[in-house]
Coordinates of C-alpha atoms in Angstrom, one line a residue:
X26 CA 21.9 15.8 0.2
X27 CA 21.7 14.1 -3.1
X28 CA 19.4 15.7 -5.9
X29 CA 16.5 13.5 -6.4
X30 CA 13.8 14.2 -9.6
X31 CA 10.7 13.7 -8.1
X32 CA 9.0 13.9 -11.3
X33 CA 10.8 11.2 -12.7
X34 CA 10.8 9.3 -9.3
X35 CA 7.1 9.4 -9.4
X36 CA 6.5 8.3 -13.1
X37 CA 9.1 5.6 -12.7
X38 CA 7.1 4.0 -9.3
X39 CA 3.8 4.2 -12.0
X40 CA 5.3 2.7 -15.1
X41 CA 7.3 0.0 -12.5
X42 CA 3.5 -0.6 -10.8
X43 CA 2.1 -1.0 -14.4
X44 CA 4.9 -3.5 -15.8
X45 CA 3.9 -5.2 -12.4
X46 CA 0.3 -5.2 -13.4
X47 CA 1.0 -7.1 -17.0
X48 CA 3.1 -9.4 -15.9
X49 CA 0.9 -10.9 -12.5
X50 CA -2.6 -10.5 -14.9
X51 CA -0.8 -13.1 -17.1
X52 CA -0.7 -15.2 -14.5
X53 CA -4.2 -14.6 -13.1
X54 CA -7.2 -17.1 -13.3
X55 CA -4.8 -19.7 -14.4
X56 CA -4.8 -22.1 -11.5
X57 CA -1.0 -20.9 -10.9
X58 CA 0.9 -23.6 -8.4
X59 CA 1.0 -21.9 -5.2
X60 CA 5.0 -22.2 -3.1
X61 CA 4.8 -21.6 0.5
X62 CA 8.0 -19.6 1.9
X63 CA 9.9 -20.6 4.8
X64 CA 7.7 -18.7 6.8
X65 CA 4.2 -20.2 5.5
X66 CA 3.2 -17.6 3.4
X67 CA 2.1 -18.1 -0.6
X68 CA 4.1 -17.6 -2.8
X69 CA 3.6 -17.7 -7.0
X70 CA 5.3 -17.2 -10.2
X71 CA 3.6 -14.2 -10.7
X72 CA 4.8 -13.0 -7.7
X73 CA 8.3 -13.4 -9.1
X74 CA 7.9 -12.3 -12.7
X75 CA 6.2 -9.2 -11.1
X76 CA 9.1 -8.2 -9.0
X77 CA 11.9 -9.2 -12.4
X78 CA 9.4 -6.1 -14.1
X79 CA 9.4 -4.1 -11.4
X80 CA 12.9 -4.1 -10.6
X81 CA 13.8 -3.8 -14.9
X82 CA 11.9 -0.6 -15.0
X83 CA 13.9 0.8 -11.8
X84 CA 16.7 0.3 -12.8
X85 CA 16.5 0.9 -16.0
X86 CA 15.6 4.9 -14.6
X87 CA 17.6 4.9 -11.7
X88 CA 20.6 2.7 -12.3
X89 CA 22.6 3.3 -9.3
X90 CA 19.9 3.4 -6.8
X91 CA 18.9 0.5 -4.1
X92 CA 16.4 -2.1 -3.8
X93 CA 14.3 -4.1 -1.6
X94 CA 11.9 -6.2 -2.8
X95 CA 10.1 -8.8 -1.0
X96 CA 11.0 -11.7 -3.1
X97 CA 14.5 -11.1 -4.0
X98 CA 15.7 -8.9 -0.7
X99 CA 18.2 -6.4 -0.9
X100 CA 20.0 -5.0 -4.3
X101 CA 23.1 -2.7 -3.9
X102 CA 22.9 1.1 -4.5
X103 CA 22.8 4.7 -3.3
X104 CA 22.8 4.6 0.1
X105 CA 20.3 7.7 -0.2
X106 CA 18.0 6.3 -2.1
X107 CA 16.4 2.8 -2.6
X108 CA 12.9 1.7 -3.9
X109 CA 11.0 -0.8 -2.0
X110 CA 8.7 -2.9 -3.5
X111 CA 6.3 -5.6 -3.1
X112 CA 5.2 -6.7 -6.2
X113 CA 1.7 -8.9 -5.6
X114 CA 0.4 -7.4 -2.5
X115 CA -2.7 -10.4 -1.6
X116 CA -1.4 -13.4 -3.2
X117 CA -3.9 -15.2 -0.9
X118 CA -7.1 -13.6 -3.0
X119 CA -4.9 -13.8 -6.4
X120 CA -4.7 -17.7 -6.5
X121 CA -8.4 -17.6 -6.0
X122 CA -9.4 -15.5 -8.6
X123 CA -10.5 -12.5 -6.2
X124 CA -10.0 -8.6 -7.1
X125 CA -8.4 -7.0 -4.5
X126 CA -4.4 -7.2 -4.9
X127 CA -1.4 -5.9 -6.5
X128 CA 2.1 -4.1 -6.7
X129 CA 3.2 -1.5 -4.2
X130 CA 6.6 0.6 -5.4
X131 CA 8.4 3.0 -3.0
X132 CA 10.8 6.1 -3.4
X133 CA 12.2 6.0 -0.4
X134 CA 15.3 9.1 -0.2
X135 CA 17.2 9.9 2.6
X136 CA 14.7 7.5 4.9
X137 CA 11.6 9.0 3.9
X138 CA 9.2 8.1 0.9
X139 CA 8.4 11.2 -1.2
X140 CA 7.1 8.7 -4.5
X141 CA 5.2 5.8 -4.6
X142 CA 2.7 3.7 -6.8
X143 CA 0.2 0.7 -6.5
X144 CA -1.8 -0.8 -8.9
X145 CA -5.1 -3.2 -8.8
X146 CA -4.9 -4.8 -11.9
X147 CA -7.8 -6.8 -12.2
X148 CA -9.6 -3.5 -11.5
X149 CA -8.3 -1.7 -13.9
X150 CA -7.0 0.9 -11.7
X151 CA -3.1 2.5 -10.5
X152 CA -2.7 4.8 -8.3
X153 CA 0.7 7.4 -8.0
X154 CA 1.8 10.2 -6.4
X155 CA 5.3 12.3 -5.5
X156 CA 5.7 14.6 -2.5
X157 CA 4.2 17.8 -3.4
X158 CA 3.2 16.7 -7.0
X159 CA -0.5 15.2 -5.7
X160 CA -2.1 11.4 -6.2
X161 CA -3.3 10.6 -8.8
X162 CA -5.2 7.5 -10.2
X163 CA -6.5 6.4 -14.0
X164 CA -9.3 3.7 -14.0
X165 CA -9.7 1.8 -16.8
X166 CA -9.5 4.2 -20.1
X167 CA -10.5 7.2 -18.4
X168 CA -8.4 10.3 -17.7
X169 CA -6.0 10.3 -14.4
X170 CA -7.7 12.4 -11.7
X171 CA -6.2 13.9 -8.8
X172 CA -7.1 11.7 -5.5
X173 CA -8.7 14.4 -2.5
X174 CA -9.6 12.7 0.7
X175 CA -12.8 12.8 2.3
X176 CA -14.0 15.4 4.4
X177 CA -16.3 13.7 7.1
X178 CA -15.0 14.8 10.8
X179 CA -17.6 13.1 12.8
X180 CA -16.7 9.9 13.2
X181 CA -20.3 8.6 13.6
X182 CA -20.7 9.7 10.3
X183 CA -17.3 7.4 9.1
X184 CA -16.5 4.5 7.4
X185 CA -13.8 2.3 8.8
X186 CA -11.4 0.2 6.8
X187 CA -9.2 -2.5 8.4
X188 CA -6.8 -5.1 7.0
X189 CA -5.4 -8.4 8.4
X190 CA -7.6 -9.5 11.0
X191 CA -5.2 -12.4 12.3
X192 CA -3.0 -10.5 13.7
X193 CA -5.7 -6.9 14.5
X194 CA -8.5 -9.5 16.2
X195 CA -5.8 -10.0 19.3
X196 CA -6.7 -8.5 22.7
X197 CA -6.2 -5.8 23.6
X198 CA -6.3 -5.0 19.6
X199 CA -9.5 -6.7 18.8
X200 CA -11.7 -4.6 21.9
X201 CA -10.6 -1.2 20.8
X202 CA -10.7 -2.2 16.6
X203 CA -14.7 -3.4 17.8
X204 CA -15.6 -0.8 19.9
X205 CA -14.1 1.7 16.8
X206 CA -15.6 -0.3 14.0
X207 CA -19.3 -0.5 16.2
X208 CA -19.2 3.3 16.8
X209 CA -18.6 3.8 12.8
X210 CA -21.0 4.1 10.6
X211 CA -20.2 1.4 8.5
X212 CA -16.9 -0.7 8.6
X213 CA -15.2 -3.0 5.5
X214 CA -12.3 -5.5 5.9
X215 CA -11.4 -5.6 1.9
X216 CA -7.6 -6.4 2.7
X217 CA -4.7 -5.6 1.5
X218 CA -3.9 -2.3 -1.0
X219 CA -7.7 -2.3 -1.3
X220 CA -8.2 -1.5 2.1
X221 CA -6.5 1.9 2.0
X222 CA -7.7 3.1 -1.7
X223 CA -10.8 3.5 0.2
X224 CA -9.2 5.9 2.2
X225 CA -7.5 7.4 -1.1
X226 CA -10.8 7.9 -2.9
X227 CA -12.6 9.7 -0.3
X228 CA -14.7 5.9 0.0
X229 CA -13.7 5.7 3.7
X230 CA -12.5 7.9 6.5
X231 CA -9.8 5.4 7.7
X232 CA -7.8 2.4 7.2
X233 CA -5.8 0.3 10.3
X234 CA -3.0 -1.8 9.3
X235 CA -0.9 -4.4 11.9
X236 CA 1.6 -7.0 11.8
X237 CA 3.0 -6.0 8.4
X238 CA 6.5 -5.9 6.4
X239 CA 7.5 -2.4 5.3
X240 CA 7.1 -2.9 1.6
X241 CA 3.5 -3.4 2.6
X242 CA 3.0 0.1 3.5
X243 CA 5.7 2.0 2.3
X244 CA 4.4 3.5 -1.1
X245 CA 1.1 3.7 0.7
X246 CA 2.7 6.7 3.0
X247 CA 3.1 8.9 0.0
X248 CA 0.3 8.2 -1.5
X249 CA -2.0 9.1 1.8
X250 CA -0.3 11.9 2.1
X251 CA -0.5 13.5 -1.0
X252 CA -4.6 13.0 -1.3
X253 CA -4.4 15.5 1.7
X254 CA -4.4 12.4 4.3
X255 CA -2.5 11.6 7.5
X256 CA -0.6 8.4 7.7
X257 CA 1.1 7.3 11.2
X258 CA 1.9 3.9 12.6
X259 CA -0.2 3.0 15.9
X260 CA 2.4 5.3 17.9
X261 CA 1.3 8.2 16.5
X262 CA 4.8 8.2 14.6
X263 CA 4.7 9.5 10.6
X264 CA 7.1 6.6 9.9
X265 CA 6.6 3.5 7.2
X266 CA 9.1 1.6 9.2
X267 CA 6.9 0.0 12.2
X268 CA 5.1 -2.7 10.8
X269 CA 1.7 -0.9 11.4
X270 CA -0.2 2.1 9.9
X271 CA -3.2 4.1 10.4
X272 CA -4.1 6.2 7.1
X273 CA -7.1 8.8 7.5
X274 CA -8.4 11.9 6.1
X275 CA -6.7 13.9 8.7
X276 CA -9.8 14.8 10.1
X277 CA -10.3 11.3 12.0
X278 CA -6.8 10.8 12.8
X279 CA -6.7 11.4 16.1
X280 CA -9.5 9.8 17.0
X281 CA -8.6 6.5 15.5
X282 CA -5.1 7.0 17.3
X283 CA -6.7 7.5 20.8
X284 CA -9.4 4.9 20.4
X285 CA -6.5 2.1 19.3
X286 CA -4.4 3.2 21.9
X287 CA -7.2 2.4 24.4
X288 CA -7.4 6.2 25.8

């Protein structure tokens, strides 16, 4: 298997997540013209000057290696490794001026993601992380600090996180998300790469994630992980591959699993 620098993997997904960061807040608050794709979603400029940075800064560390992104597909390279990137994660809640979106860049080597980085730019805040080098985030001017999980194990005691409701409010989805979100102690729908930091700053217990593409989720994996989380899709599988995720403190996990799989 092919020698991969973590190190460098991990501070190339945070300086690719940060070039991804200048170039969409350039764009933000402007009243930007809003494209729909083929398949109805938005669309932007800043979308697409996002994913040029992103994909600059990759290859400017990793020349030969591949890429998806979600605006541009497929780039040739190492069949080992490629990054996998969707550069303006909540374009809906960026054209209207709201906080919660941003980039999302993946490691992914030999099929599995071992670095990754997102960034909310209009909070100030990125967030990275490399498999067995810890997350890590830096808010604003402050120092980065390692990212630890919550502890809670009861779940009465837990707060719930969930993201697209379009496609998680379907029976037999939306019974089991209620009854799971009810028995909670408190529940939040912020959407998007919001939704999980939550999760990754020890703010909530769990975060449940449907009907998505895998540069949605992909650098989230790593990320989860390395705060000390768990991170499955609604199979119970520790894949970033199956259009769905469930990202916890560990403690919850199963839990959340049974209760969504309606045992």
């Amino acid at each position: 298997m092919p020698e991969l620098d973590l190190a460098k993997a991990m501070e190339t997904a945070r300086r690719a997540a940060e070039a991804a960061s200048a170039a969409s807040l350039a764009h933000f608050r402007r009243g930007v013209r809003v494209e729909r794709k083929p398949d109805r979603t938005p669309v932007t400029q800043a979308d697409r000057d996002s994913e040029a940075a992103i994909l600059a800064v990759v290859r400017a560390a990793f020349p030969d290696h591949g890429f998806l992104g979600e605006e541009t597909g497929a780039h040739a390279g190492s069949a080992a490794t490629r990054w996998i990137a969707d550069p303006l994660d909540g374009t809906k809640g960026f054209t209207r001026g709201r906080g919660f979106w941003g980039a999302l860049v993946a490691c992914e080597h030999e099929g599995r993601v071992v670095a990754g980085a997102m960034a909310l730019p209009a909070l100030g805040e990125t967030y990275w992380a490399a498999k067995g080098l810890g997350a890590w985030r830096k808010a604003g001017e402050a120092e980065p600090a390692r990212l630890q999980v919550s502890r809670v194990s009861a779940w009465e005691d837990s707060t719930l996180s969930f993201g697209e409701p379009h496609v998680l409010f379907r029976p037999p989805m939306l019974e089991r998300l209620a009854a799971l979100a009810t028995s909670a102690q408190a529940a939040r729908c912020y959407g998007d790469l919001a939704g999980c930091a939550l999760v990754l700053q020890g703010q909530a217990e769990a975060w449940v994630e449907a009907g998505v593409q895998v540069w949605d989720i992909a650098a989230l994996q790593v990320l989860v992980e390395e705060a000390g989380g768990a991170f499955t899709d609604l199979d119970g599988k520790p894949t970033h591959v199956s259009g769905s995720c469930i990202a916890s403190n560990g403690a919850v996990h199963a839990h959340v699993l049974r209760a969504l799989q309606g045992r």
